[in-house]
Short mmCIF file of C-alpha atoms in Angstrom, two decimals:
data_model
loop_
_atom_site.label_atom_id
_atom_site.label_comp_id
_atom_site.label_asym_id
_atom_site.label_seq_id
_atom_site.Cartn_x
_atom_site.Cartn_y
_atom_site.Cartn_z
CA MET A 1 18.15 -14.28 18.36
CA SER A 2 17.14 -16.82 15.69
CA GLY A 3 17.14 -15.97 11.97
CA ALA A 4 13.34 -15.88 11.85
CA GLY A 5 13.23 -13.60 14.90
CA ALA A 6 15.84 -11.28 13.42
CA THR A 7 13.99 -10.96 10.11
CA GLY A 8 10.66 -10.42 11.89
CA ALA A 9 12.05 -7.67 14.13
CA ALA A 10 12.42 -5.16 11.29
CA PRO A 11 8.75 -5.16 10.22
CA ARG A 12 7.64 -4.94 13.83
CA ALA A 13 9.95 -1.97 14.39
CA VAL A 14 8.64 -0.24 11.25
CA ARG A 15 5.01 -0.74 12.28
CA ALA A 16 5.71 0.37 15.86
CA ALA A 17 7.52 3.54 14.72
CA ALA A 18 4.69 4.41 12.32
CA ALA A 19 2.06 3.81 15.03
CA VAL A 20 3.88 6.04 17.53
CA LEU A 21 4.35 8.77 14.92
CA ALA A 22 0.70 8.59 13.82
CA ALA A 23 -0.52 8.76 17.42
CA ALA A 24 1.75 11.74 18.15
CA GLY A 25 0.58 13.54 15.03
CA LEU A 26 -3.11 12.97 15.67
CA GLY A 27 -2.79 13.86 19.36
CA HIS A 28 -0.85 17.06 18.66
CA THR A 29 -3.30 18.17 15.97
CA LEU A 30 -6.37 17.43 18.08
CA TRP A 31 -4.89 19.36 21.01
CA HIS A 32 -3.67 22.41 19.09
CA GLY A 33 -6.12 22.40 16.18
CA LEU A 34 -5.43 22.58 12.45
CA VAL A 35 -3.14 25.26 11.09
CA GLU A 36 -4.63 26.61 7.83
CA PRO A 37 -7.59 24.21 7.86
CA GLY A 38 -8.64 25.00 4.29
CA THR A 39 -5.32 23.83 2.89
CA ALA A 40 -5.32 20.77 5.15
CA THR A 41 -8.86 19.85 4.08
CA ALA A 42 -8.09 20.22 0.38
CA PHE A 43 -5.01 18.02 0.53
CA GLY A 44 -6.75 15.55 2.84
CA ALA A 45 -9.64 15.20 0.39
CA LEU A 46 -7.21 14.53 -2.45
CA ILE A 47 -5.36 11.89 -0.39
CA ALA A 48 -8.65 10.19 0.50
CA LEU A 49 -9.73 10.28 -3.16
CA GLY A 50 -6.45 8.68 -4.16
CA GLU A 51 -6.94 5.86 -1.66
CA LEU A 52 -10.54 5.37 -2.81
CA ALA A 53 -9.27 5.11 -6.40
CA ARG A 54 -6.95 2.27 -5.41
CA ARG A 55 -7.98 -0.74 -7.47
CA ASP A 56 -8.53 -3.51 -4.97
CA THR A 57 -8.43 -6.66 -7.07
CA PRO A 58 -7.11 -9.60 -5.03
CA ALA A 59 -3.37 -10.07 -4.95
CA VAL A 60 -2.06 -12.81 -7.22
CA ARG A 61 -1.00 -15.99 -5.51
CA GLY A 62 1.90 -18.16 -6.32
CA PRO A 63 1.83 -21.27 -8.46
CA GLY A 64 0.99 -23.60 -5.60
CA PRO A 65 -1.74 -23.78 -2.99
CA GLY A 66 -1.04 -22.48 0.46
CA GLN A 67 1.72 -20.12 -0.62
CA PRO A 68 1.81 -16.54 0.66
CA ALA A 69 0.40 -13.88 -1.59
CA ALA A 70 2.91 -12.13 -3.79
CA GLU A 71 3.89 -8.68 -2.65
CA ASP A 72 1.32 -6.16 -3.78
CA ARG A 73 3.07 -3.56 -5.89
CA ARG A 74 -0.12 -1.77 -6.94
CA PRO A 75 0.15 1.53 -5.05
CA ALA A 76 -2.32 4.41 -4.74
CA PRO A 77 -0.26 6.92 -6.76
CA LEU A 78 -2.65 9.83 -6.43
CA GLY A 79 -2.85 9.54 -2.64
CA ALA A 80 0.92 9.17 -2.35
CA ALA A 81 1.57 12.19 -4.57
CA ALA A 82 -0.92 14.37 -2.66
CA ALA A 83 0.62 13.36 0.68
CA LEU A 84 4.12 14.22 -0.53
CA ALA A 85 2.91 17.50 -2.03
CA TYR A 86 1.42 18.50 1.34
CA ALA A 87 4.74 17.71 3.01
CA LEU A 88 6.65 19.77 0.42
CA LEU A 89 4.23 22.73 0.25
CA GLY A 90 6.00 26.01 0.89
CA ARG A 91 3.35 28.52 -0.16
CA ASP A 92 -0.36 28.55 -0.91
CA ALA A 93 -1.23 31.25 -3.46
CA ALA A 94 1.96 33.15 -2.53
CA GLN A 95 1.11 33.00 1.19
CA PRO A 96 3.52 30.99 3.40
CA ALA A 97 2.27 27.60 4.61
CA HIS A 98 2.90 27.02 8.31
CA HIS A 99 1.76 23.46 9.04
CA GLY A 100 4.35 21.35 10.81
CA VAL A 101 5.59 17.78 10.57
CA LEU A 102 3.10 16.37 13.07
CA GLN A 103 0.13 18.01 11.38
CA THR A 104 1.34 16.66 8.04
CA VAL A 105 1.39 13.16 9.50
CA ALA A 106 -2.02 13.61 11.10
CA VAL A 107 -3.68 14.82 7.88
CA VAL A 108 -2.13 12.01 5.84
CA VAL A 109 -3.10 9.32 8.37
CA ALA A 110 -6.67 10.57 8.81
CA ALA A 111 -7.28 11.00 5.09
CA ALA A 112 -5.73 7.63 4.23
CA LEU A 113 -7.89 5.88 6.83
CA VAL A 114 -11.01 7.52 5.40
CA GLY A 115 -10.03 6.42 1.91
CA ILE A 116 -9.25 2.79 2.74
CA VAL A 117 -12.33 2.10 4.90
CA PRO A 118 -14.39 0.86 1.90
CA HIS A 119 -11.53 -1.44 0.86
CA ILE A 120 -11.17 -2.81 4.39
CA ALA A 121 -14.94 -3.43 4.50
CA ARG A 122 -14.52 -5.66 1.44
CA GLY A 123 -11.54 -7.41 2.99
CA ARG A 124 -9.12 -5.98 0.43
CA GLY A 125 -7.39 -3.15 2.24
CA PRO A 126 -3.65 -2.44 1.88
CA ALA A 127 -1.24 -4.31 4.13
CA ALA A 128 -0.19 -2.84 7.46
CA ASP A 129 3.42 -2.70 6.29
CA HIS A 130 2.41 -0.57 3.31
CA LEU A 131 0.56 1.91 5.54
CA ALA A 132 3.49 2.04 7.97
CA ARG A 133 5.94 2.78 5.17
CA HIS A 134 3.61 5.47 3.83
CA VAL A 135 3.48 7.24 7.21
CA LEU A 136 7.24 7.07 7.73
CA THR A 137 8.22 8.23 4.25
CA VAL A 138 5.82 11.20 4.35
CA ALA A 139 7.14 12.10 7.81
CA PHE A 140 10.69 11.92 6.45
CA ALA A 141 9.84 14.26 3.55
CA ALA A 142 8.05 16.66 5.91
CA ALA A 143 11.00 16.66 8.32
CA CYS A 144 13.27 17.68 5.45
CA CYS A 145 11.02 20.58 4.37
CA ARG A 146 8.62 21.83 7.04
CA PRO A 147 11.14 23.32 9.51
CA LEU A 148 12.91 25.18 6.71
CA HIS A 149 9.65 26.48 5.19
CA ASN A 150 8.16 27.52 8.51
CA ALA A 151 11.30 29.42 9.50
CA GLY A 152 11.52 31.07 6.08
CA ARG A 153 15.09 29.85 5.67
CA LEU A 154 14.69 27.86 2.45
CA GLU A 155 13.98 30.85 0.21
CA GLN A 156 16.41 32.94 2.24
CA TRP A 157 19.23 30.48 1.55
CA LEU A 158 18.28 29.28 -1.95
CA GLY A 159 16.12 32.08 -3.36
CA PRO A 160 12.70 31.63 -5.00
CA GLY A 161 14.06 30.13 -8.24
CA PRO A 162 15.87 26.96 -9.27
CA GLY A 163 17.37 26.43 -5.82
CA VAL A 164 13.98 25.56 -4.31
CA VAL A 165 13.24 23.14 -7.17
CA LEU A 166 16.58 21.39 -6.71
CA HIS A 167 15.88 21.11 -2.99
CA LEU A 168 12.52 19.46 -3.71
CA VAL A 169 14.11 17.03 -6.16
CA LEU A 170 16.79 16.11 -3.61
CA VAL A 171 14.16 15.56 -0.90
CA LEU A 172 12.11 13.35 -3.22
CA LEU A 173 15.17 11.26 -4.14
CA LEU A 174 16.03 10.77 -0.47
CA THR A 175 12.39 9.92 0.27
CA ALA A 176 12.37 7.28 -2.47
CA LEU A 177 15.56 5.81 -1.02
CA CYS A 178 13.99 5.77 2.45
CA ASP A 179 10.91 3.99 1.10
CA ALA A 180 13.05 1.39 -0.69
CA VAL A 181 15.03 0.67 2.49
CA LEU A 182 11.82 0.25 4.50
CA ALA A 183 10.18 -1.90 1.82
CA ALA A 184 13.17 -4.24 1.67
CA ALA A 185 13.30 -4.44 5.46
CA THR A 186 9.64 -5.41 5.76
CA ALA A 187 9.80 -7.88 2.85
CA ARG A 188 12.75 -9.66 4.45
CA ALA A 189 10.39 -11.03 7.09
CA ARG A 190 9.52 -13.70 4.53
CA PRO A 191 11.90 -16.65 4.78
CA GLY A 192 14.68 -17.07 2.26
CA ARG A 193 14.92 -13.49 1.02
CA PRO A 194 18.36 -11.89 1.54
CA TYR A 195 18.28 -8.14 2.18
CA GLY A 196 20.75 -7.13 -0.54
CA PRO A 197 18.80 -8.46 -3.55
CA LEU A 198 15.56 -7.22 -2.02
CA LEU A 199 16.90 -3.68 -1.70
CA ARG A 200 18.25 -3.83 -5.24
CA ASP A 201 14.83 -4.89 -6.55
CA GLU A 202 13.12 -2.10 -4.62
CA LEU A 203 15.53 0.51 -5.99
CA ARG A 204 15.02 -0.78 -9.52
CA ALA A 205 11.24 -0.54 -9.10
CA ARG A 206 11.30 3.13 -8.06
CA PRO A 207 11.91 4.77 -11.49
CA GLY A 208 8.56 3.45 -12.77
CA ILE A 209 5.40 4.69 -11.08
CA GLY A 210 7.57 6.17 -8.31
CA SER A 211 9.02 8.81 -10.64
CA ALA A 212 5.51 9.84 -11.70
CA ILE A 213 4.46 10.15 -8.05
CA GLY A 214 7.49 12.27 -7.18
CA ALA A 215 7.16 14.53 -10.22
CA THR A 216 3.45 15.09 -9.56
CA ALA A 217 4.13 15.89 -5.91
CA ALA A 218 6.79 18.46 -6.80
CA VAL A 219 4.73 20.09 -9.57
CA THR A 220 1.62 20.20 -7.35
CA ALA A 221 3.52 21.85 -4.49
CA LEU A 222 5.06 24.42 -6.84
CA GLY A 223 1.79 25.01 -8.68
CA ALA A 224 -0.13 25.55 -5.46
CA ALA A 225 2.45 28.16 -4.44
CA ALA A 226 1.57 30.19 -7.51
CA ALA A 227 -2.08 29.35 -8.28
CA GLY A 228 -3.42 28.22 -4.91
CA LEU A 229 -5.46 25.11 -4.23
CA TRP A 230 -6.95 25.10 -7.74
CA ALA A 231 -3.64 23.63 -8.85
CA LEU A 232 -4.39 20.36 -7.06
CA PRO A 233 -6.97 18.86 -9.45
CA VAL A 234 -5.22 20.30 -12.51
CA PHE A 235 -1.90 18.60 -11.80
CA CYS A 236 -3.27 15.37 -10.32
CA VAL A 237 -5.69 14.33 -13.09
CA PRO A 238 -2.86 13.00 -15.33
CA LEU A 239 -1.59 10.82 -12.46
CA LEU A 240 -5.09 9.47 -11.87
CA LEU A 241 -5.21 8.40 -15.52
CA ALA A 242 -1.76 6.86 -15.16
CA GLN A 243 -3.02 4.93 -12.14
CA LEU A 244 -5.79 3.39 -14.23
CA SER A 245 -3.29 2.44 -16.94
CA PHE A 246 -0.98 0.95 -14.33
CA HIS A 247 -3.80 -1.24 -13.07
CA ARG A 248 -4.64 -2.45 -16.57
CA ILE A 249 -1.01 -3.45 -17.15
CA ALA A 250 -0.99 -5.33 -13.83
CA GLU A 251 -4.16 -7.18 -14.86
CA VAL A 252 -2.61 -8.20 -18.18
CA ARG A 253 0.51 -9.50 -16.45
CA THR A 254 -1.60 -11.38 -13.93
CA ALA A 255 -3.66 -13.07 -16.64
CA TYR A 256 -0.50 -13.89 -18.58
CA ARG A 257 1.10 -15.55 -15.57
CA GLN A 258 -2.03 -17.54 -14.81
CA THR A 259 -2.08 -18.78 -18.42
CA ILE A 260 1.52 -20.00 -18.18
CA THR A 261 0.79 -21.69 -14.83
CA SER A 262 -2.20 -23.49 -16.34
CA LEU A 263 -0.18 -24.54 -19.37
CA ALA A 264 2.54 -25.94 -17.12
CA ARG A 265 -0.03 -28.23 -15.47
CA ALA A 266 -0.77 -29.86 -18.83
CA THR A 267 2.16 -32.23 -18.35
CA GLU A 268 0.73 -33.37 -15.01
CA ILE A 269 -2.78 -33.81 -16.38
CA ALA A 270 -1.36 -35.86 -19.27
CA GLY A 271 0.54 -38.05 -16.81
CA CYS A 272 3.95 -37.00 -18.17
CA THR A 273 5.24 -35.62 -14.86
CA ARG A 274 4.52 -36.13 -11.20
CA PRO A 275 1.84 -33.93 -9.59
CA GLY A 276 3.23 -30.60 -8.44
CA HIS A 277 6.61 -31.04 -10.16
CA ALA A 278 6.46 -27.83 -12.26
CA ARG A 279 5.25 -25.80 -9.27
CA ARG A 280 7.98 -27.13 -7.00
CA VAL A 281 10.69 -26.48 -9.57
CA ALA A 282 9.40 -22.94 -10.19
CA GLU A 283 9.25 -22.08 -6.48
CA LEU A 284 12.69 -23.45 -5.66
CA SER A 285 14.22 -21.92 -8.81
CA CYS A 286 12.93 -18.46 -7.84
CA ALA A 287 14.29 -18.87 -4.32
CA VAL A 288 17.70 -19.87 -5.68
CA GLY A 289 17.58 -16.95 -8.13
CA ARG A 290 16.95 -14.53 -5.28
CA GLU A 291 19.83 -16.06 -3.37
CA LEU A 292 22.06 -15.42 -6.39
CA GLY A 293 20.85 -11.80 -6.64
CA LEU A 294 18.87 -11.93 -9.87
CA SER A 295 16.77 -8.89 -10.72
CA GLN A 296 12.97 -8.93 -10.68
CA ARG A 297 12.83 -9.23 -14.47
CA GLU A 298 15.34 -12.08 -14.48
CA LEU A 299 13.34 -13.82 -11.76
CA ARG A 300 10.18 -13.54 -13.83
CA VAL A 301 11.89 -15.11 -16.85
CA LEU A 302 13.29 -17.82 -14.57
CA GLU A 303 9.86 -18.57 -13.09
CA TYR A 304 8.17 -18.85 -16.50
CA ALA A 305 10.95 -21.09 -17.82
CA ALA A 306 10.83 -23.30 -14.72
CA LEU A 307 7.07 -23.72 -15.04
CA MET A 308 7.43 -24.72 -18.71
CA HIS A 309 10.66 -26.70 -18.50
CA ASP A 310 8.94 -30.09 -19.07
CA ILE A 311 6.42 -28.95 -21.67
CA GLY A 312 8.39 -30.78 -24.38
CA GLN A 313 7.31 -34.11 -22.92
CA LEU A 314 3.85 -33.53 -24.42
CA SER A 315 5.43 -34.15 -27.85
CA LEU A 316 6.81 -37.59 -26.94
CA VAL A 317 5.21 -40.79 -28.21
CA ASP A 318 6.59 -42.77 -25.26
CA PRO A 319 6.46 -40.82 -21.98
CA VAL A 320 9.54 -40.64 -19.77
CA PRO A 321 9.07 -42.98 -16.79
CA GLY A 322 7.90 -40.81 -13.90
CA GLY A 323 8.69 -37.72 -15.98
CA ALA A 324 12.21 -37.68 -14.50
CA THR A 325 14.37 -36.14 -17.23
CA ALA A 326 17.38 -36.01 -14.90
CA HIS A 327 17.87 -39.75 -15.45
CA LEU A 328 17.88 -39.50 -19.28
CA PRO A 329 20.95 -39.58 -21.55
CA ALA A 330 22.20 -36.10 -22.43
CA ALA A 331 21.16 -36.32 -26.09
CA GLU A 332 17.59 -37.35 -25.23
CA ALA A 333 17.32 -34.62 -22.58
CA ARG A 334 18.47 -32.02 -25.12
CA ARG A 335 15.95 -33.29 -27.66
CA ILE A 336 13.07 -32.93 -25.16
CA ALA A 337 14.33 -29.46 -24.19
CA GLY A 338 14.34 -28.44 -27.86
CA LEU A 339 10.77 -29.67 -28.27
CA GLY A 340 9.78 -27.72 -25.19
CA ALA A 341 11.37 -24.55 -26.56
CA GLU A 342 9.36 -24.87 -29.77
CA VAL A 343 6.14 -25.23 -27.77
CA ALA A 344 7.12 -22.23 -25.61
CA ARG A 345 7.73 -20.09 -28.68
CA GLN A 346 4.29 -20.99 -30.01
CA THR A 347 2.68 -19.73 -26.80
CA GLY A 348 4.17 -16.25 -27.28
CA VAL A 349 6.30 -16.15 -24.13
CA PRO A 350 9.32 -13.81 -24.14
CA ALA A 351 12.22 -15.10 -26.23
CA GLU A 352 14.42 -15.40 -23.12
CA VAL A 353 12.02 -17.94 -21.64
CA ALA A 354 12.22 -20.20 -24.69
CA VAL A 355 16.02 -19.94 -24.65
CA VAL A 356 16.16 -21.08 -21.01
CA VAL A 357 13.81 -24.00 -21.74
CA GLU A 358 15.92 -24.99 -24.76
CA ARG A 359 19.29 -24.80 -23.03
CA GLN A 360 18.39 -26.39 -19.70
CA ALA A 361 19.97 -29.69 -20.78
CA ASP A 362 23.23 -28.20 -22.15
CA PRO A 363 26.52 -28.50 -20.24
CA TYR A 364 26.24 -25.93 -17.45
CA ARG A 365 29.32 -23.95 -18.54
CA GLU A 366 27.51 -23.13 -21.80
CA GLN A 367 24.20 -22.17 -20.17
CA PRO A 368 22.80 -18.82 -19.06
CA VAL A 369 22.34 -18.49 -15.30
CA ALA A 370 18.59 -19.18 -15.41
CA ALA A 371 19.11 -22.44 -17.33
CA ARG A 372 21.74 -23.54 -14.77
CA ILE A 373 19.23 -22.97 -11.98
CA VAL A 374 16.41 -24.84 -13.73
CA ARG A 375 18.71 -27.76 -14.56
CA ALA A 376 19.88 -28.16 -10.96
CA VAL A 377 16.49 -27.70 -9.33
CA ASN A 378 14.74 -30.01 -11.80
CA ALA A 379 17.37 -32.68 -11.12
CA TYR A 380 16.95 -32.21 -7.38
CA ASP A 381 13.17 -32.71 -7.54
CA ASP A 382 13.56 -35.72 -9.84
CA LEU A 383 16.18 -37.30 -7.59
CA ALA A 384 14.22 -36.57 -4.43
CA GLY A 385 11.16 -38.07 -6.07
CA GLY A 386 8.96 -35.26 -4.73
CA SER A 387 9.52 -36.67 -1.26
CA ARG A 388 9.47 -34.26 1.68
CA HIS A 389 11.38 -36.70 3.82
CA PRO A 390 14.74 -35.21 4.92
CA GLY A 391 16.57 -38.36 3.89
CA GLY A 392 15.40 -38.05 0.29
CA SER A 393 16.43 -34.40 0.14
CA LEU A 394 19.88 -35.05 1.57
CA ALA A 395 20.51 -37.94 -0.81
CA ALA A 396 19.43 -35.81 -3.79
CA LEU A 397 21.68 -32.92 -2.73
CA GLU A 398 24.60 -35.30 -2.31
CA GLN A 399 24.11 -36.58 -5.86
CA LEU A 400 23.99 -33.01 -7.17
CA ARG A 401 27.22 -32.18 -5.34
CA LEU A 402 28.90 -35.21 -6.87
CA GLY A 403 27.95 -33.88 -10.30
CA THR A 404 29.06 -30.29 -9.81
CA GLY A 405 32.28 -30.76 -11.76
CA ARG A 406 30.38 -31.91 -14.84
CA ASP A 407 26.62 -31.31 -14.78
CA TYR A 408 25.72 -28.60 -12.25
CA GLN A 409 27.22 -25.26 -11.29
CA PRO A 410 28.60 -25.51 -7.72
CA GLU A 411 27.28 -22.06 -6.71
CA VAL A 412 23.75 -23.00 -7.78
CA VAL A 413 23.84 -26.27 -5.85
CA GLU A 414 25.08 -24.55 -2.69
CA CYS A 415 22.40 -21.84 -3.00
CA LEU A 416 19.82 -24.59 -3.34
CA ALA A 417 21.18 -26.25 -0.20
CA ARG A 418 20.93 -22.96 1.73
CA VAL A 419 17.34 -22.39 0.56
CA LEU A 420 16.35 -25.88 1.67
CA ALA A 421 18.13 -25.45 4.99
CA ARG A 422 16.10 -22.28 5.69
CA GLY A 423 12.80 -24.09 5.43
CA GLY A 424 12.52 -25.91 2.14
CA ARG A 425 10.08 -25.59 -0.67
CA ASP A 426 7.05 -25.22 1.60
CA ARG A 427 8.18 -21.69 2.50
CA VAL A 428 9.36 -20.37 -0.86
CA VAL A 429 7.75 -17.11 -1.98
CA PRO A 430 6.74 -16.74 -5.65
CA VAL A 431 7.65 -13.84 -7.90
CA PRO A 432 5.28 -10.84 -7.87
CA PRO A 433 3.57 -10.29 -11.22
CA GLY A 434 4.09 -6.51 -11.32
#
């Protein structure tokens, strides 16, 4: 099987498994009817409300036209928390809850579909992979809890106190791990994204909004056991407010990234660099950074620095011919990098971005990893002349390899070669803004 076929098999398997599970759950529930329909309706309404509250602004695209949309990390926290709470529910107002795994899946699927219909009508519904992961992770949590609750063994083994709480926390941790594994597997369908760094990024992303979702699910399930269904709105309102705040932060980051992208184009508009140079360097730099296993935050710093790496040329009286700084003497390249760092600091970008811009022309052994990547990728694009002809790319890579003992880190150059071999810059995925 080819590499593309192997990476595409995982998302197809995830979607197929979720579809089979959803069909089994809906069929079983329709045939046997709802167990405790009042409880199912209350949780289903909350799940649907959470999906309706999903803010459906368009996903941010990468720095260049025709690139795939960045992975949407804006979840529906309220819907996810309600679905998990229904899977974890042991009692409703001190009365045992008896719904099974398949009914849990059926209620979650039906309610989620009701909630996302308005978004789909506007062409902004969640991706199929997201829905598939949601079904599978809820089914996993239900499989860990429902048989034990329905048989009455959980309280028999652990007692009604801290033991049950610890069990819920353990189930939620395992569910988060399951979701991270599935998310990394589906994201790997995009070319040039090794599974290891993807899984690491997914695991690092879980303590944020994921911890709030898990905590709300556990507290809601425990609160409903004592106070009944009235606990649902009481415990879920704070998460709904957090969801609104999460969306506002995502909007700020999106606007910030768009501002940096527009600023990076100033060198092209002024005729200092070739059209598309900053975009190409940013895309390839991010792909190389993923290959090297950089974290999501490090990739974001790398992308901003790569977009702004030539901004110092705006301060020059005499433009560099063709904007190709790779051909300049070391002292002149360092002077332009220093000017660029001063401009970057004036724009208010994070301090790490300005440092990368400033040190991109230093000897590579003295540079941070991001500066080594920008230096090598910028040189590659300058040497290749922006050409997409294989001969130009091979000649540029050969020149970089000849300079690895002095100018470029060998590992960075080889990662760049692997990224290009997997499809080149036309298939590089940008960094998500979230």
